[in-house]
Every structure is written in C-alpha cells, then in structure tokens.
GROMACS .gro file of C-alpha atoms in nm:
model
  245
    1UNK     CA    1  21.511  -3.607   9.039
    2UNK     CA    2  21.654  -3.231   8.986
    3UNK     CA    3  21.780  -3.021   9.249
    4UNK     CA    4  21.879  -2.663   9.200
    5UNK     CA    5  22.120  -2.535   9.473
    6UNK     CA    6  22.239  -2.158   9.509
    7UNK     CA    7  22.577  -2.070   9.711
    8UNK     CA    8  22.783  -1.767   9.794
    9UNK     CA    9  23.093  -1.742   9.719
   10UNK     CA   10  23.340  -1.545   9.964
   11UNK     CA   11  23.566  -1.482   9.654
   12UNK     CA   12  23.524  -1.340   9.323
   13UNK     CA   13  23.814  -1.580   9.158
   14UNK     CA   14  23.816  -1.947   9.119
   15UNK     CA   15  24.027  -2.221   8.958
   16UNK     CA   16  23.915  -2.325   8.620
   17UNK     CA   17  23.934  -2.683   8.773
   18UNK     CA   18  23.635  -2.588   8.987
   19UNK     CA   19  23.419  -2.898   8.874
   20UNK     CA   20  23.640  -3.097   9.080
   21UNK     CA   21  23.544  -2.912   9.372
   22UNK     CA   22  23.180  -2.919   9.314
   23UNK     CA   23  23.235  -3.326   9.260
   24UNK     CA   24  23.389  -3.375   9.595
   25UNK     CA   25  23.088  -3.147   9.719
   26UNK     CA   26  22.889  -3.359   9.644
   27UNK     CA   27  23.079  -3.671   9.753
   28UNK     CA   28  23.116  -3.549  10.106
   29UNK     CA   29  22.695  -3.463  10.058
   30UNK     CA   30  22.625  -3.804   9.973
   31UNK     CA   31  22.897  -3.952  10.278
   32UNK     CA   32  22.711  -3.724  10.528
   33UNK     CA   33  22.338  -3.779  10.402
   34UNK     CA   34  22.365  -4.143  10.337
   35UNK     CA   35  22.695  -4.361  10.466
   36UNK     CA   36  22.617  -4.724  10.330
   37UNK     CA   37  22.521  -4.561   9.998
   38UNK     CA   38  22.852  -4.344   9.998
   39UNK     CA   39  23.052  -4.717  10.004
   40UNK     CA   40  22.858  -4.849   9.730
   41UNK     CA   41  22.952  -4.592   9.503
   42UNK     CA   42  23.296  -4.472   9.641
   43UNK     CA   43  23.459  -4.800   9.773
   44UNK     CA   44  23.591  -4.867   9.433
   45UNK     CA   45  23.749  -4.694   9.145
   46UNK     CA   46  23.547  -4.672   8.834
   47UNK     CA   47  23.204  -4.723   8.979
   48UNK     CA   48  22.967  -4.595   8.728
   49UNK     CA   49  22.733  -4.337   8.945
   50UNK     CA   50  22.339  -4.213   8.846
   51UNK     CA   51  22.404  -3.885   8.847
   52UNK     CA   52  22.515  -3.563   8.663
   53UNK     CA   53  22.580  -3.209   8.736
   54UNK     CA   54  22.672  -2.853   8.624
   55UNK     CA   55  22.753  -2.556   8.779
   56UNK     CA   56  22.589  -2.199   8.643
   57UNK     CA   57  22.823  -1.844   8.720
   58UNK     CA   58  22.537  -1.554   8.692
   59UNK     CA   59  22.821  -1.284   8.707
   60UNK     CA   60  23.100  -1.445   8.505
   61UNK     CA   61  23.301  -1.190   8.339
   62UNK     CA   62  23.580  -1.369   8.157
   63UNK     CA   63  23.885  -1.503   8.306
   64UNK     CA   64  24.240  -1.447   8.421
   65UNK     CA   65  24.496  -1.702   8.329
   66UNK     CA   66  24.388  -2.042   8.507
   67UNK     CA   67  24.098  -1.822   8.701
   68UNK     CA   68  23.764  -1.746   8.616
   69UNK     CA   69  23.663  -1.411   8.742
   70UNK     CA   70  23.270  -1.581   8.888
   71UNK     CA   71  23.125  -1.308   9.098
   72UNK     CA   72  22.956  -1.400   9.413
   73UNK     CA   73  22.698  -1.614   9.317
   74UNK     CA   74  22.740  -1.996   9.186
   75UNK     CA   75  22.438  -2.213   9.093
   76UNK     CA   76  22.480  -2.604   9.111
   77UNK     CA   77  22.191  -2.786   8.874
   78UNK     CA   78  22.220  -3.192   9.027
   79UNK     CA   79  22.040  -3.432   8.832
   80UNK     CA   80  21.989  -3.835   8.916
   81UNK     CA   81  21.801  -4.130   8.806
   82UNK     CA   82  21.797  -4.280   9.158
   83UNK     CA   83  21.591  -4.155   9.437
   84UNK     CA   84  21.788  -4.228   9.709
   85UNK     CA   85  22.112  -4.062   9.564
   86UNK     CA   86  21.888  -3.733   9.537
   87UNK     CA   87  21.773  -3.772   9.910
   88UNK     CA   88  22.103  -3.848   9.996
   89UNK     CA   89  22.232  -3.534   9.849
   90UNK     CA   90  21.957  -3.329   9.972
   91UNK     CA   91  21.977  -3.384  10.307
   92UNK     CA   92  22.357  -3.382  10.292
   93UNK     CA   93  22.382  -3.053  10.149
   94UNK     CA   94  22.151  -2.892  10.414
   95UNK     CA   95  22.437  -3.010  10.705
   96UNK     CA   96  22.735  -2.845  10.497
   97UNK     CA   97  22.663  -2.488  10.553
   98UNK     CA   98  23.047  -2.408  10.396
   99UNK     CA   99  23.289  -2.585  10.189
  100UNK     CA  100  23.667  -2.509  10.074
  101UNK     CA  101  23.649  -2.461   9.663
  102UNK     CA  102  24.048  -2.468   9.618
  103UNK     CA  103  24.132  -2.060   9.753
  104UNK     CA  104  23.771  -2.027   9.775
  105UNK     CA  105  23.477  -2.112   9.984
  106UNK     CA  106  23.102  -2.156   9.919
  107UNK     CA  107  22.807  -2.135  10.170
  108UNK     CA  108  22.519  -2.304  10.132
  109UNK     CA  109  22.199  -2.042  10.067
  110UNK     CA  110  21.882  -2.285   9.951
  111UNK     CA  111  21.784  -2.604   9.734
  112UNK     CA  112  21.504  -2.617   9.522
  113UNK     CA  113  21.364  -2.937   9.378
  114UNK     CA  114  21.287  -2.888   9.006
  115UNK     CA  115  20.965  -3.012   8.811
  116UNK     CA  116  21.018  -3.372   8.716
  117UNK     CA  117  20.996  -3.429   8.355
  118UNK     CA  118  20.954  -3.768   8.118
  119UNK     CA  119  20.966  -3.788   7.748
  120UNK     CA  120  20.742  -3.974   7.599
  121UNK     CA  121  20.838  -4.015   7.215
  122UNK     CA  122  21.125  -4.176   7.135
  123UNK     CA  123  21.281  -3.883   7.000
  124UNK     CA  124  21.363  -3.571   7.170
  125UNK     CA  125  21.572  -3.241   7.159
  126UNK     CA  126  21.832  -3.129   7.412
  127UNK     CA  127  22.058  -2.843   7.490
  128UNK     CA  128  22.385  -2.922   7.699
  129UNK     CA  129  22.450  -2.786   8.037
  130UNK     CA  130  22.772  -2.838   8.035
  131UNK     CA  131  23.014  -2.980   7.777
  132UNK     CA  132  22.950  -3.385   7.662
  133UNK     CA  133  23.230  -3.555   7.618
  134UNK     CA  134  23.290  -3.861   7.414
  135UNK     CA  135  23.576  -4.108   7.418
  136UNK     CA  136  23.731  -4.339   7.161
  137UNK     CA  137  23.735  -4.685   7.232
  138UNK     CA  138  24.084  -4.800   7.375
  139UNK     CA  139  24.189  -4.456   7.489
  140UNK     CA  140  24.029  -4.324   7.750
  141UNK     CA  141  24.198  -3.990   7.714
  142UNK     CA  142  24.145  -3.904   7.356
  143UNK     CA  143  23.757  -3.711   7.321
  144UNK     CA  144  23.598  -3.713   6.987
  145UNK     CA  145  23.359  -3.474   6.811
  146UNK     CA  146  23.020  -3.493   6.604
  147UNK     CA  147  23.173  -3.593   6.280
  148UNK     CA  148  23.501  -3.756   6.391
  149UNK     CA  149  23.600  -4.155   6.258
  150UNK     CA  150  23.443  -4.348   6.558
  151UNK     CA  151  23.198  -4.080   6.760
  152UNK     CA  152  22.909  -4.259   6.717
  153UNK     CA  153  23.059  -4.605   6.854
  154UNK     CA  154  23.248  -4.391   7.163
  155UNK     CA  155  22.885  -4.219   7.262
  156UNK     CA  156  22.633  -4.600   7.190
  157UNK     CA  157  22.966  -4.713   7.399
  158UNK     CA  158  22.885  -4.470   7.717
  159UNK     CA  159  22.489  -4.534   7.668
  160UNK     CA  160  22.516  -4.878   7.664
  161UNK     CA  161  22.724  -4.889   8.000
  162UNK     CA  162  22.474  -4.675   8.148
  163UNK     CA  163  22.191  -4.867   7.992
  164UNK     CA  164  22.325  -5.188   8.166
  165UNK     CA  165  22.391  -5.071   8.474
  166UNK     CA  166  22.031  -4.861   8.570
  167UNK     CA  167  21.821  -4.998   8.321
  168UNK     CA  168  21.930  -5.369   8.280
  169UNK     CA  169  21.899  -5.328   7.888
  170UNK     CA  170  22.234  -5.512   7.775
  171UNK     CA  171  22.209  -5.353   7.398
  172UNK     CA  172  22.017  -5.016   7.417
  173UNK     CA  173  22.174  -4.733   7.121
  174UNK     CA  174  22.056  -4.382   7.018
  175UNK     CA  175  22.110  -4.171   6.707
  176UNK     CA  176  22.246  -3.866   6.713
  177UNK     CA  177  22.176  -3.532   6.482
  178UNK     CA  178  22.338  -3.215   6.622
  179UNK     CA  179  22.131  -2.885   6.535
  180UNK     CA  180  22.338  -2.629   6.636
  181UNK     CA  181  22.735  -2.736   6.838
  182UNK     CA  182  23.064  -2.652   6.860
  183UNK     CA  183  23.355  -2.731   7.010
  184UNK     CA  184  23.474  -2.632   7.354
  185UNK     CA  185  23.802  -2.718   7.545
  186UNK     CA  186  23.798  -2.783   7.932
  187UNK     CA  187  24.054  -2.814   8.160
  188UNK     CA  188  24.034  -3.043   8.386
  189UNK     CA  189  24.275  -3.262   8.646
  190UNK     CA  190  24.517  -3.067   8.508
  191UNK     CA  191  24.433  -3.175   8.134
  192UNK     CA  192  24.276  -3.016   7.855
  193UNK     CA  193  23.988  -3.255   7.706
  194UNK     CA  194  23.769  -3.165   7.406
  195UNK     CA  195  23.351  -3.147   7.477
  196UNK     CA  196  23.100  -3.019   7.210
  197UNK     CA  197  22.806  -2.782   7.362
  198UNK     CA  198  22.491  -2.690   7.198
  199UNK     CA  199  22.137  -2.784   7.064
  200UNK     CA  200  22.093  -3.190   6.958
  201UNK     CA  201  21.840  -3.457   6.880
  202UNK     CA  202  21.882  -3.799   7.013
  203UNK     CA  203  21.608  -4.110   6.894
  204UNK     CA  204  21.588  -4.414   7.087
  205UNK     CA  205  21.357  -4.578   7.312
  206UNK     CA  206  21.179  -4.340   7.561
  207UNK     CA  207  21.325  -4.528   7.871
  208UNK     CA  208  21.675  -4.491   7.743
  209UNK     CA  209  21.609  -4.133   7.647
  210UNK     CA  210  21.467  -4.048   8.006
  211UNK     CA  211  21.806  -4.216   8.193
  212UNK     CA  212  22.016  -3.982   7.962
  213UNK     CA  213  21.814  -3.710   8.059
  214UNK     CA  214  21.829  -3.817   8.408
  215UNK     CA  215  22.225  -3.870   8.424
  216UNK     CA  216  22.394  -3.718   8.115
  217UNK     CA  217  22.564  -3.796   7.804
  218UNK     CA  218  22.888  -3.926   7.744
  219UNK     CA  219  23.151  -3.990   7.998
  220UNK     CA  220  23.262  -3.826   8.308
  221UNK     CA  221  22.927  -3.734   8.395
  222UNK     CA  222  22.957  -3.750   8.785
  223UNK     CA  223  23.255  -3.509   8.762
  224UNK     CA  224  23.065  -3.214   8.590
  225UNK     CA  225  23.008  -3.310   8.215
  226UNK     CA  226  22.709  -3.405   8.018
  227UNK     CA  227  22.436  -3.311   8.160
  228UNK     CA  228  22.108  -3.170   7.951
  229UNK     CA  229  21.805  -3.014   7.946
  230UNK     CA  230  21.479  -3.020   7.730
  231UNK     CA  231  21.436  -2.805   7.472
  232UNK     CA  232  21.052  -2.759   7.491
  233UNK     CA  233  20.849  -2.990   7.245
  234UNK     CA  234  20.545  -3.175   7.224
  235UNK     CA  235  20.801  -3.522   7.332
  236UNK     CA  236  20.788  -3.454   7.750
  237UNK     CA  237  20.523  -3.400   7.964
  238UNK     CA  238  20.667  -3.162   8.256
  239UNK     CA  239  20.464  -3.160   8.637
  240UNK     CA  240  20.453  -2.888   8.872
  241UNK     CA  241  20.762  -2.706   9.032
  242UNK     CA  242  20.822  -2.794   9.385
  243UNK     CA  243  21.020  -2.516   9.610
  244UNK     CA  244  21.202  -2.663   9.947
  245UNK     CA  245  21.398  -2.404  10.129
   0.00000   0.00000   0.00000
C-alpha cells in the first residue's frame, strides 16, 4: 500500500534533520488512527516496523548551513507491506490538519492512494527515493557502500531481518548489481551517515522482492531511508491509480 500526501509549509527553511520530523508524523498518525497498533510497534525500542518513507521538496533551491531552503510545498511518498499500518496512517493523517516540523509547521492539503504494484520475476530494477543505507555487522553506526569489504553481508543482513519478521522466511538473500549510484551523506540525529542513491538491480525470489519494494532497503527504513520505486520493465504488473481526497 502507497500513499502520496501533499502539505504546506508556513516556512520556506527547514532543518536538514527534517526526516525526523516526518517520522514522528507519522508516529503520532499511526497513535491517533490506530492505538493498540501504535503499542505494538512503539512500546519497545528496536521494533522492526513495515513501512518506509521519503519526503519530495518541488521548490528546493539549495541550502543554508544546517537549512534547506524547501519552498512551500513538501510531498511525503509512505509505503507499507501491512494493510492495517496504511489504514492506520490514512485515517490518522486526515485528523492532523497541522504539525510542528522543528521552526516550521506543515498542514495537511490531500492523500492520494497510489496504484499497487507486484513484480513478478525474480529480478527487478529500482531507483532509490531516498538514500539506502547499509550497516556493517557489529557496528551499527558505521554505513558501507556498493563495493566496500562486507556490503553484501550488511544488506542479506537487513533483508533477512525483514524477511523473518513479515514473511516468515528464516534465510531469504538477494543479489545486488548497481547500474548507475553514488554516494550521498545525510545528516541525521545529529550524525552524518553515508547512503548510496541511484538506479539498481536486485534478484531474488518475487515475494522477497515485493516486501523490499513494499518497505525499503537497508536499515533505518521507518525513519526516512530506503525506500524505492520501479523502474518500468516487463518484471511488475501495475493496477489502476486510485485518488482519495
């Protein structure tokens, strides 16, 4: 399930640490649209959640120091594997008309739900929507790169988790290829982490491909990173667009 949500925004600037706003957007969403889901995912630290998300700037025009100059407009894309998360969001964004974004504030102007999409092959071609980033094993803080000692077991790492958890496959991998990436530095909680962007092939078994369609790659997914879109191919059949207001 893919929602599409457009805001206002009642000030030009915002903090480069503005996925951390749009996460705990979404948290209070999920509180107010659905209250016994909100404790199964937020009771506990480290709760792996189905879901991914990115935010789109139409009228970014560069930045000053820790501020990106955003314009008025600010497009969330939500994606999630689970149903009842998406409802949960939807109906909890339409009660939050206005939210604080650090200096900022963002009003609420429609949700669309997007065309829902499943791959069929068991390979398939993505572009990021925001940067994936990959973890070594045994440092949670240190992000790897296409190419680096160890990427590959740091990303089958992060699938498998997610494999276990929404699919119930204990064991399920991918391969990687990249087509076209490069590197891209994010700040975020006050920390600078290393993501890749860009155009990639992954091979694996449909299902698996489908969840990391559905909830991103990599880690941190929940707080802004990872999440993907098709790049058009015979691989996915796509259904009609549905528009909610």
């Amino acid at each position: 399930m893919r929602l599409q949500v457009l805001f206002h925004l009642n000030n030009p600037s915002l903090s480069a640490e503005y996925r951390r706003g749009f996460a705990s957007l979404l948290k209070e969403a999920i509180k107010r649209g659905d209250s016994p889901l909100f404790a199964r995912y937020y009771s506990r630290l480290h709760t792996l959640k189905p879901f991914t998300f990115s935010v789109f700037f139409p009228e970014l025009a560069g930045n000053e120091g820790e501020y990106f100059k955003v314009g008025s407009k600010a497009i969330l894309h939500f994606s999630t594997c689970s149903y009842e998360v998406g409802v949960s969001v939807y109906n909890g964004l339409l009660q939050i008309r206005e939210f604080p974004l650090f200096e900022n504030k963002i009003r609420f102007q429609n949700v669309f739900l997007k065309p829902r999409v499943s791959i069929v092959q068991d390979r398939a071609r993505f572009k990021t929507m925001a940067p994936v980033l990959v973890n070594t094993k045994g440092d949670a803080n240190w992000y790897l790169l296409p190419g680096d000692e160890g990427f590959e077991e740091g990303l089958n790492f992060s699938v498998q988790e997610i494999c276990r958890t929404f699919l119930g496959i204990p064991e399920a991998t991918v391969e990687f290829y990249p087509i076209a990436i490069r590197r891209k530095v994010i700040r975020h909680y006050n920390m600078h982490m290393q993501g890749f962007v860009g155009i990639f092939e992954l091979c694996g078994q449909p299902e698996v491909l489908n969840l990391i369609y559905q909830v991103g790659l990599g880690v941190r997914r929940s707080q802004g990173f990872g999440m993907l879109e098709l790049v058009q191919t015979a691989s996915h059949k796509p259904a009609e667009e549905e528009t909610h207001e």
